[in-house]
PDB file of C-alpha atoms in Angstrom:
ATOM      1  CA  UNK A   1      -9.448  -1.701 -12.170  1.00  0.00           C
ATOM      2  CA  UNK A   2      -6.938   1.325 -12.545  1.00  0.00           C
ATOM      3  CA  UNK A   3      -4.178   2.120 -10.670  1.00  0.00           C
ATOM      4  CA  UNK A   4      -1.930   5.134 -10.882  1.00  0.00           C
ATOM      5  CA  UNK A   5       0.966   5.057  -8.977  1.00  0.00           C
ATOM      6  CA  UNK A   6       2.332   8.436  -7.173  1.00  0.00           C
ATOM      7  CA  UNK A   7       6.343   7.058  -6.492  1.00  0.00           C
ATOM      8  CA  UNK A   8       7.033   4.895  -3.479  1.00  0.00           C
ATOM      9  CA  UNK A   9       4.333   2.942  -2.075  1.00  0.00           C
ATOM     10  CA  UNK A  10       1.388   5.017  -2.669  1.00  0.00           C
ATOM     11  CA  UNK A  11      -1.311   4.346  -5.536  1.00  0.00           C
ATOM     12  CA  UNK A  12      -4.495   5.355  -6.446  1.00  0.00           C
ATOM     13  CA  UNK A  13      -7.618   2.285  -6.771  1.00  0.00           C
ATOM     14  CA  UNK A  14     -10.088   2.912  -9.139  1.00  0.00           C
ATOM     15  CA  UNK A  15     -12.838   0.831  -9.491  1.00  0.00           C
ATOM     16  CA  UNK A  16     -16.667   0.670 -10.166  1.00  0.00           C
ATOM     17  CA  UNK A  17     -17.442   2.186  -7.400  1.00  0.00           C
ATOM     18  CA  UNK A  18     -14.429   3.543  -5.060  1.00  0.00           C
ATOM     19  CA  UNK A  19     -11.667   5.517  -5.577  1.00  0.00           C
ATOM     20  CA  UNK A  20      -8.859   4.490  -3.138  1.00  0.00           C
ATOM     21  CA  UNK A  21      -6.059   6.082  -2.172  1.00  0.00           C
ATOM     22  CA  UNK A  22      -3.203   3.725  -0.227  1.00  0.00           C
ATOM     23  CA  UNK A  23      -0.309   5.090   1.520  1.00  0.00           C
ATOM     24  CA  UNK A  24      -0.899   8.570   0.108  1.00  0.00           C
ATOM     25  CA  UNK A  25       2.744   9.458   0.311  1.00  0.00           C
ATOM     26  CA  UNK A  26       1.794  13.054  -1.362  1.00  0.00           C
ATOM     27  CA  UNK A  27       3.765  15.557   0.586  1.00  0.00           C
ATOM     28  CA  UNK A  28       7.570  15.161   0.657  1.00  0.00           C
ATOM     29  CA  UNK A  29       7.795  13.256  -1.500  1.00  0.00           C
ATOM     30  CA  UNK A  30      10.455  13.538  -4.137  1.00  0.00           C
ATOM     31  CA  UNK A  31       9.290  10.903  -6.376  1.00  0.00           C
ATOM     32  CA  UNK A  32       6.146  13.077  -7.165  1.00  0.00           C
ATOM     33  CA  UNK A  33       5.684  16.988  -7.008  1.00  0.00           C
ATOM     34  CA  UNK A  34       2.538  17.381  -8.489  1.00  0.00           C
ATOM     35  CA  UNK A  35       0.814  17.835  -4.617  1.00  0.00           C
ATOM     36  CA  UNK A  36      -1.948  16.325  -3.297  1.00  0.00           C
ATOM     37  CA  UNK A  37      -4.551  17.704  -4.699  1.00  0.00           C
ATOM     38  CA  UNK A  38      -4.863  15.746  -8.208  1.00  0.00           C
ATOM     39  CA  UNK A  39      -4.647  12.661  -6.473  1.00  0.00           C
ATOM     40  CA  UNK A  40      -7.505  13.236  -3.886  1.00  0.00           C
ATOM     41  CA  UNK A  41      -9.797  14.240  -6.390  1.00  0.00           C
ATOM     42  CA  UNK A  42     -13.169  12.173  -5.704  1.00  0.00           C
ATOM     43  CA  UNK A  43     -11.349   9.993  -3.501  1.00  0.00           C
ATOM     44  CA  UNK A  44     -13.640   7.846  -1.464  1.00  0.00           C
ATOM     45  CA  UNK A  45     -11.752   5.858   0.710  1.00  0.00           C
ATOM     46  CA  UNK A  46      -7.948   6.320   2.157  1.00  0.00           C
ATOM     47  CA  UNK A  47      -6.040   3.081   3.187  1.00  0.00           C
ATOM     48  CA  UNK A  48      -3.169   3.109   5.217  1.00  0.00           C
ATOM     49  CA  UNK A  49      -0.363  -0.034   6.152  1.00  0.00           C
ATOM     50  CA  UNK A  50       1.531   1.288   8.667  1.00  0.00           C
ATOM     51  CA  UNK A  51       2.821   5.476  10.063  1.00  0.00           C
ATOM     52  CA  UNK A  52       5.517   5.783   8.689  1.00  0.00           C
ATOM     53  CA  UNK A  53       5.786   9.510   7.540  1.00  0.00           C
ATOM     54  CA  UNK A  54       6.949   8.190   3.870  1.00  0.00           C
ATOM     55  CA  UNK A  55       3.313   6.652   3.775  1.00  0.00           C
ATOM     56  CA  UNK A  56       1.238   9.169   5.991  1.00  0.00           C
ATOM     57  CA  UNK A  57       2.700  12.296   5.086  1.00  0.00           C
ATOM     58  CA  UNK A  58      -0.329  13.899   2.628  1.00  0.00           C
ATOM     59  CA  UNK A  59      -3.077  12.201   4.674  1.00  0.00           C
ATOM     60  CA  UNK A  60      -4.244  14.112   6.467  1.00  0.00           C
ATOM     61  CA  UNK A  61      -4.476  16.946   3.509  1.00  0.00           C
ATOM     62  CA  UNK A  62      -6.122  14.374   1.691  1.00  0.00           C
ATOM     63  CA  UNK A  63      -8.692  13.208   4.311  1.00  0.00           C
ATOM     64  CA  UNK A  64      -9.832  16.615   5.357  1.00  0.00           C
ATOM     65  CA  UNK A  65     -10.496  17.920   1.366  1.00  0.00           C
ATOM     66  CA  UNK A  66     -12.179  14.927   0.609  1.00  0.00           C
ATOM     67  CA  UNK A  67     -13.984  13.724   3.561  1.00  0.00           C
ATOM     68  CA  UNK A  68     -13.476  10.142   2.601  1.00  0.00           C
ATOM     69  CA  UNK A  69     -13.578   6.846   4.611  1.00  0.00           C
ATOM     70  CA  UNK A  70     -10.039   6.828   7.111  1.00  0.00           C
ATOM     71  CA  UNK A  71      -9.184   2.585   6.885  1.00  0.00           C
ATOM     72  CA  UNK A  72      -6.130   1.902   9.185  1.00  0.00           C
ATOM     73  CA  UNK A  73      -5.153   0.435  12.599  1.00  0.00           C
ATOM     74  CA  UNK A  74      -6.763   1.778  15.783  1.00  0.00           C
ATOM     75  CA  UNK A  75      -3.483   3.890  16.722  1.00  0.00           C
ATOM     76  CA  UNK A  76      -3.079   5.687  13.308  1.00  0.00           C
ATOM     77  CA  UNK A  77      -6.821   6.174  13.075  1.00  0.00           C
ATOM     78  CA  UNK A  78      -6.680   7.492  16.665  1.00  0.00           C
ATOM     79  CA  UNK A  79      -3.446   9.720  16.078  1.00  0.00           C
ATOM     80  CA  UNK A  80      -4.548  10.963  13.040  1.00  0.00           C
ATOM     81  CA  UNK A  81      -8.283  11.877  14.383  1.00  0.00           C
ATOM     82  CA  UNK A  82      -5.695  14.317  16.713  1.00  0.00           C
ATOM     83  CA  UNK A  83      -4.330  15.879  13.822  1.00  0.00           C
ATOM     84  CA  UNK A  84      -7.578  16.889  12.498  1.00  0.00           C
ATOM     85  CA  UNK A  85      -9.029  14.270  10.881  1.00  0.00           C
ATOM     86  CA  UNK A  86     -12.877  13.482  11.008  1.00  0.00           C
ATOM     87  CA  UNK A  87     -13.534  11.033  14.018  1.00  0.00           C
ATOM     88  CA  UNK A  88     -16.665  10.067  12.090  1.00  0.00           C
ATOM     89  CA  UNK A  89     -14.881   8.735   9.134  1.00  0.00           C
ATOM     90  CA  UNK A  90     -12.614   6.165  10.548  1.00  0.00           C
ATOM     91  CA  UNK A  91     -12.772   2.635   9.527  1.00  0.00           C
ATOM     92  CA  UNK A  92     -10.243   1.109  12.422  1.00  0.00           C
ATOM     93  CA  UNK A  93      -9.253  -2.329  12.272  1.00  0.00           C
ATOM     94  CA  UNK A  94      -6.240  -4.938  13.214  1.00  0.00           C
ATOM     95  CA  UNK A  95      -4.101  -8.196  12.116  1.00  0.00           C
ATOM     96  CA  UNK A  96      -6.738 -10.658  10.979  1.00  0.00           C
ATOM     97  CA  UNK A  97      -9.821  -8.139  11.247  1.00  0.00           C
ATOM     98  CA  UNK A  98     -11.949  -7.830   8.037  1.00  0.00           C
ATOM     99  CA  UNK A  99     -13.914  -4.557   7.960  1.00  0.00           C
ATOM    100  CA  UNK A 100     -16.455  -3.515   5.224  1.00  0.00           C
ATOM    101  CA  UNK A 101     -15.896  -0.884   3.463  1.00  0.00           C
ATOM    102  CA  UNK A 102     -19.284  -0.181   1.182  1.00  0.00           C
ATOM    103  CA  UNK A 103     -17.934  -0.881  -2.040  1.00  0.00           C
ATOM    104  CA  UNK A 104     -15.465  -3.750  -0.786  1.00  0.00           C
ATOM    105  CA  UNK A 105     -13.834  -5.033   2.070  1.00  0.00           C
ATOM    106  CA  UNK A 106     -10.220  -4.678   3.449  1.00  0.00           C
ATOM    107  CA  UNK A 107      -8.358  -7.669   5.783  1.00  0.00           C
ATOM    108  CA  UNK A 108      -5.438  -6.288   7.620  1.00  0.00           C
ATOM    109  CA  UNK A 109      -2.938  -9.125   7.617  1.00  0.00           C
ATOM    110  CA  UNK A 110       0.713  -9.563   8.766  1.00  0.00           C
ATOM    111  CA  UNK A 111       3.733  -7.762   7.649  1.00  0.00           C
ATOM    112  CA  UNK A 112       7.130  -7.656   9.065  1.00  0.00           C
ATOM    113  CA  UNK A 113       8.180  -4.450   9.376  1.00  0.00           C
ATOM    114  CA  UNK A 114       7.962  -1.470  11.887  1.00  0.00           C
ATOM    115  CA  UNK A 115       4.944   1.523  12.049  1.00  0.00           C
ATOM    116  CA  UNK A 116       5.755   5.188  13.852  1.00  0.00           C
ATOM    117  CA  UNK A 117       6.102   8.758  12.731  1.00  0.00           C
ATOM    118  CA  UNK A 118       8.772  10.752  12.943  1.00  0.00           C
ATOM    119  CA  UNK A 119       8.413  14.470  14.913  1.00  0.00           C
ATOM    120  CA  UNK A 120      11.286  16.489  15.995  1.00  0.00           C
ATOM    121  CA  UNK A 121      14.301  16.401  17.182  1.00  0.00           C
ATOM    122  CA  UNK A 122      14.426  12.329  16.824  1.00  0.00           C
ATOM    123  CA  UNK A 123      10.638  11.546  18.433  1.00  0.00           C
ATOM    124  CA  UNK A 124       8.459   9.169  17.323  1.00  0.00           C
ATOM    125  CA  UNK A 125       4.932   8.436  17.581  1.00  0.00           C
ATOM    126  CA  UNK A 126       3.919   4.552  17.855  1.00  0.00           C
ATOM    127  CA  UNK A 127       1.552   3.851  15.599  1.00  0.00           C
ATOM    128  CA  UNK A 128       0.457   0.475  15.928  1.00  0.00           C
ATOM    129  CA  UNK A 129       1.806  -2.880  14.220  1.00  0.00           C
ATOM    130  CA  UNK A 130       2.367  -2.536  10.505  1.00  0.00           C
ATOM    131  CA  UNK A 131       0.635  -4.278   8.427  1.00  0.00           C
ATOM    132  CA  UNK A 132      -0.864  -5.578   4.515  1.00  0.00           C
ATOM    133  CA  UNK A 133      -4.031  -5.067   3.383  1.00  0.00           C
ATOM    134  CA  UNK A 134      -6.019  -7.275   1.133  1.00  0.00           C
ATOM    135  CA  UNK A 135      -9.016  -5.680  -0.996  1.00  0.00           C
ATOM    136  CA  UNK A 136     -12.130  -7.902  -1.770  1.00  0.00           C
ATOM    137  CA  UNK A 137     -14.400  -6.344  -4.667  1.00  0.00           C
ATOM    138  CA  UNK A 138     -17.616  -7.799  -5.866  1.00  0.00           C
ATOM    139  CA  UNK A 139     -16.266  -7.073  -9.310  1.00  0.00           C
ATOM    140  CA  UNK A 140     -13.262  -6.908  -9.386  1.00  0.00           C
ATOM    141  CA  UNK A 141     -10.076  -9.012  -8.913  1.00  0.00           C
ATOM    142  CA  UNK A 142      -8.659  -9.173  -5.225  1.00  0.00           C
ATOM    143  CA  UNK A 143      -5.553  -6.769  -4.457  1.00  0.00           C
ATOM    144  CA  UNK A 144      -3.169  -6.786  -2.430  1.00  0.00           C
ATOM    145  CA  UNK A 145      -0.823  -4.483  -1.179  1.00  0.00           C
ATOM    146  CA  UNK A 146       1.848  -5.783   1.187  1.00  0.00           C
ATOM    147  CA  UNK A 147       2.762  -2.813   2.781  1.00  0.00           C
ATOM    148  CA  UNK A 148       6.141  -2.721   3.693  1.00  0.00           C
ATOM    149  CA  UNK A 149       7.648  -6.067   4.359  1.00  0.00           C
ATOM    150  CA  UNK A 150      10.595  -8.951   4.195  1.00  0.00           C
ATOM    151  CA  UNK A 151       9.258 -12.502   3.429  1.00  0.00           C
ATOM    152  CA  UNK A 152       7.467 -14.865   5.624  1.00  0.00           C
ATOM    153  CA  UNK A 153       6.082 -18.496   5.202  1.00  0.00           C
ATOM    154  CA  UNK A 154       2.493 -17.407   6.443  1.00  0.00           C
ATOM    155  CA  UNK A 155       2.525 -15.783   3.393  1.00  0.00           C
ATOM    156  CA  UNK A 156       1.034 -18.895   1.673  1.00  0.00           C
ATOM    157  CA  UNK A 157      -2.009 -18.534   4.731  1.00  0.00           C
ATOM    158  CA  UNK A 158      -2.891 -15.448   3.368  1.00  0.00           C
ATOM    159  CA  UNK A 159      -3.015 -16.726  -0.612  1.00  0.00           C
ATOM    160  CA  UNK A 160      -4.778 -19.482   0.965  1.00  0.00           C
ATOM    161  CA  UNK A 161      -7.341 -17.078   2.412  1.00  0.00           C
ATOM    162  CA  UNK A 162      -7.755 -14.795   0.186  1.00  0.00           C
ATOM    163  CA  UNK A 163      -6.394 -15.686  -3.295  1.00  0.00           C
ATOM    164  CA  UNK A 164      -5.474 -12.559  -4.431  1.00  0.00           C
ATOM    165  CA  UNK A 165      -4.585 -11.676  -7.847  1.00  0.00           C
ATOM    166  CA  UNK A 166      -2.895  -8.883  -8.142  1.00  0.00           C
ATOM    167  CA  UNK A 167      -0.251  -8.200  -5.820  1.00  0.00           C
ATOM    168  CA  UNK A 168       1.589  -4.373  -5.140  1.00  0.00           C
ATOM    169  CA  UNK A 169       4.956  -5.725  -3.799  1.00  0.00           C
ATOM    170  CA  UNK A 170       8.009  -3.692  -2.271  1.00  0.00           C
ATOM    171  CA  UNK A 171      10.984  -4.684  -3.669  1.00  0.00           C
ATOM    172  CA  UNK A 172      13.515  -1.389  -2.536  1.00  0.00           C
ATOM    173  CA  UNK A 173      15.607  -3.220  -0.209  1.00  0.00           C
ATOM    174  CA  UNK A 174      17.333  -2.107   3.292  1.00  0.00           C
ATOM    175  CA  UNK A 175      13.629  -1.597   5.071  1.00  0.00           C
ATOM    176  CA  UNK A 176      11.850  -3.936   2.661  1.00  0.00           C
ATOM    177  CA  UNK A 177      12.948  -7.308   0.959  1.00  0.00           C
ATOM    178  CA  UNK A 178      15.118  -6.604  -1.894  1.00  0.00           C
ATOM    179  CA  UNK A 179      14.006  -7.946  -5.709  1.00  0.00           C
ATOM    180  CA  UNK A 180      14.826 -11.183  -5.530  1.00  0.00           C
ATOM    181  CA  UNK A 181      13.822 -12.293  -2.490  1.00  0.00           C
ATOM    182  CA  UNK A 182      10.466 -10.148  -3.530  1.00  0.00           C
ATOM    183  CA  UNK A 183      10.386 -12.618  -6.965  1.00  0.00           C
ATOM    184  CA  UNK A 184      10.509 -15.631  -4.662  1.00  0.00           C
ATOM    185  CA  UNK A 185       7.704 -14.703  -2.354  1.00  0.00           C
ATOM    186  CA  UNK A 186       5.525 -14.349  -5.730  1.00  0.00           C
ATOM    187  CA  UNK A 187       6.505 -17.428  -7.273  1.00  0.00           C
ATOM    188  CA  UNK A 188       6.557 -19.536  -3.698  1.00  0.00           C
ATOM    189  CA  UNK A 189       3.612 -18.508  -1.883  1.00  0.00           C
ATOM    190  CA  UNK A 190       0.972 -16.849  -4.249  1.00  0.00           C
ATOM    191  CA  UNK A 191      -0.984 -17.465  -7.468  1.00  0.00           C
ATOM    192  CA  UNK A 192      -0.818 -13.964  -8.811  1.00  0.00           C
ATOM    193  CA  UNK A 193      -2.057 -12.804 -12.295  1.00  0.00           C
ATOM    194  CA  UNK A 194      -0.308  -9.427 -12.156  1.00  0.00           C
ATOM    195  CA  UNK A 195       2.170  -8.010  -9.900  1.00  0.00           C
ATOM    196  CA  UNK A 196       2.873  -4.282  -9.680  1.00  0.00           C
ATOM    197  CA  UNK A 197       6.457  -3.458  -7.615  1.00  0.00           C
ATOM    198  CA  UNK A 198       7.114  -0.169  -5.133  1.00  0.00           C
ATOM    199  CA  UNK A 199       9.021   1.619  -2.529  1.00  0.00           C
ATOM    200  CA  UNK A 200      11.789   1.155  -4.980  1.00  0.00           C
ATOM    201  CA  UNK A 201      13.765   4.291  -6.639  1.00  0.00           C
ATOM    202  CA  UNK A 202      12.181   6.851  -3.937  1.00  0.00           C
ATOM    203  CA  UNK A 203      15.466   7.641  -2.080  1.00  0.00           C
ATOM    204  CA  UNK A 204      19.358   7.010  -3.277  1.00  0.00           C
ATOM    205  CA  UNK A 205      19.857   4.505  -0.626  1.00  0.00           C
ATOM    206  CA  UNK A 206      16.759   2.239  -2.033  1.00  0.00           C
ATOM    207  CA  UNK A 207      17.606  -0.406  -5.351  1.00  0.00           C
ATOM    208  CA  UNK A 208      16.923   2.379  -8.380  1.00  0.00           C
ATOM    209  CA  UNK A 209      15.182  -0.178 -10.723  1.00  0.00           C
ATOM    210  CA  UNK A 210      13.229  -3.172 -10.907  1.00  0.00           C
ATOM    211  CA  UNK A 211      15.349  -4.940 -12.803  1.00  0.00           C
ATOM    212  CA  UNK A 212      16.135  -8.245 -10.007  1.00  0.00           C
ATOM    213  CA  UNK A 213      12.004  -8.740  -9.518  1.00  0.00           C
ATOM    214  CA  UNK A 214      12.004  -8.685 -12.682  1.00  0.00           C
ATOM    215  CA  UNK A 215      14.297 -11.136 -13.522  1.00  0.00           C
ATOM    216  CA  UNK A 216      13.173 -13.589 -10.489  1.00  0.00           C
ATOM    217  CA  UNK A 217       9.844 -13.507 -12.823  1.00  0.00           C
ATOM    218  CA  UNK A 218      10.838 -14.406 -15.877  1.00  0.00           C
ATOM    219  CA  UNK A 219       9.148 -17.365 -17.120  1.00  0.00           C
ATOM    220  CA  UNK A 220       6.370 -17.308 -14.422  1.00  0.00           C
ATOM    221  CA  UNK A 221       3.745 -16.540 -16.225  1.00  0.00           C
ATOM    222  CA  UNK A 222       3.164 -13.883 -14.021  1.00  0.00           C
ATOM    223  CA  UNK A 223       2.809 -10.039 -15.376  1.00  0.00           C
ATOM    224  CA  UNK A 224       5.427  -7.834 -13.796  1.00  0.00           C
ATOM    225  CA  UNK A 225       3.056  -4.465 -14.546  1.00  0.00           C
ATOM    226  CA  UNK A 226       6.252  -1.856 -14.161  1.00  0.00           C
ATOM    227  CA  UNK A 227       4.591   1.882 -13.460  1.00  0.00           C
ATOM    228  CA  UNK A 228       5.455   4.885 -14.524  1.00  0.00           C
ATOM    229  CA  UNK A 229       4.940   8.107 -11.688  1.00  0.00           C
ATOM    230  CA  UNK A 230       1.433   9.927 -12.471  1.00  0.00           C
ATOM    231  CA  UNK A 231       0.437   7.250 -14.935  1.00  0.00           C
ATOM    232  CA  UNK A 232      -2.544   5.204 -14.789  1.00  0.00           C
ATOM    233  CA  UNK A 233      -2.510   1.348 -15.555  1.00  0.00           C
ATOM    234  CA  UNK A 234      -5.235  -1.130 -16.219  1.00  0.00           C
ATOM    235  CA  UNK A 235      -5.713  -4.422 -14.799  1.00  0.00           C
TER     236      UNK A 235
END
C-alpha cells in the first residue's frame, strides 16, 4: 500500500487495485499548491469523513475529471450530486453501514466531531454526522482513517471489529484531539502496526509538529510513519 499525503487530512490510497483519494482537501489549501489535478490522476474511488470545506473543497473538481466512485454519507453524497457531481457514482452510506466498494469495502464508524460547509456570509450547509472510515482490502492491511475526532472508549469496539492496522490519526488540536491524547487512543484502544498523523501544521492556530504523538509513542512498538507533503510512503 502507498500513501501520499497532500497536507491536512487528505491522502492518496494506492493499492492493487484502487486508487483512493480521502478528504481531497485540494483547493485552498495552503499546505499544498500543486492543484488537483496530479492527485486525481487515475483515481478510482473518492472517500469522504465529514463536509467540512477543509476536507471537501477539491471534490467536486476531482469527481467530475475522474468519474470515480463518490463514498460518503447520504447528505454529502446528496449535496454534492447538486453541485454537479454524477448521481450514478455515489456510494452513500452511514454510522455502522459497510458498503462494498469493488476492490474493498469501507465501514463508516463513529467520530466526535461536527460535518457542514461553509457558504457566504456565515451559512452553512448540514452535511450529515461526521464520521471514520475503515478500509477492508483482500490484500492488503486494514486502514483506518479517523476523520476528524477527540477520543472515545468505543474506540476499542471498533479495533475489536475491525482490527485495523494502520491507523491515519489527527493529532492538530482545538477541533481534533491534540498529540497526546492522540498517543493514548493508539496505545489504549488499538493494535496498530503503523500510524500515520494529520490535520496538524495546516493553519497557525493548529499544533505545527508532531512532536507530542510522537513522544506518547515512544516505546510502543508502534511505527509513527511522519509524511512529508507530495511524498509517497509505503506500508
Amino acid at each position: 500500500m502507498k500513501l501520499t499525503w497532500y497536507g491536512h487530512s487528505a491522502f492518496r490510497v494506492e493499492t492493487k487495485d484502487a486508487t483512493i483519494l480521502i478528504d481531497p482537501y485540494l483547493v485552498g489549501n495552503p499546505s499544498w499548491t500543486g492543484g488537483w489535478e496530479g492527485p486525481a490522476e487515475g483515481v478510482t474511488h473518492v472517500l469522504l469523513t465529514h463536509g467540512h470545506n477543509d476536507h471537501v473543497s477539491g471534490a467536486v473538481e476531482v469527481l467530475k475529471k475522474s468519474g470515480a466512485m463518490l463514498v460518503a454519507n447520504f447528505e454529502i453524497c446528496m449535496y454534492l450530486v447538486g453541485q454537479g457531481v454524477s448521481g450514478d457514482k455515489i456510494n452513500p452510506g452511514n454510522i455502522g453501514g459497510t458498503v462494498d466498494c469493488g476492490p474493498f469495502t469501507t465501514t463508516f464508524v463513529q467520530a466526535l466531531h461536527s460535518s457542514s460547509f461553509g457558504g457566504e456570509g456565515g451559512t452553512n450547509t448540514y452535511l450529515g454526522n461526521p464520521g471514520g472510515l475503515v478500509l477492508h482490502f483482500p490484500e492488503d492491511k486494514t486502514l483506518y482513517h479517523m476523520g476528524d475526532t477527540d477520543i472515545f472508549s468505543d474506540m476499542g469496539l471498533i479495533n475489536e471489529l475491525h482490527e485495523p492496522k494502520i491507523g491515519i490519526v489527527p493529532i492538530g488540536d482545538r477541533f481534533t484531539m491534540g498529540g497526546a491524547v492522540a498517543a493514548l487512543a493508539c496505545r489504549r484502544f488499538f493494535g496498530f502496526e503503523t500510524v500515520v498523523p494529520c490535520h496538524f501544521r495546516t493553519f497557525s492556530m493548529l499544533d505545527q509538529t508532531a512532536d507530542k504523538f510522537v513522544a506518547g509513542l515512544e516505546g510502543s512498538g508502534v511505527n509513527v510513519a511522519l509524511p512529508e507533503v507530495g511524498k509517497a510512503i509505503t506500508i
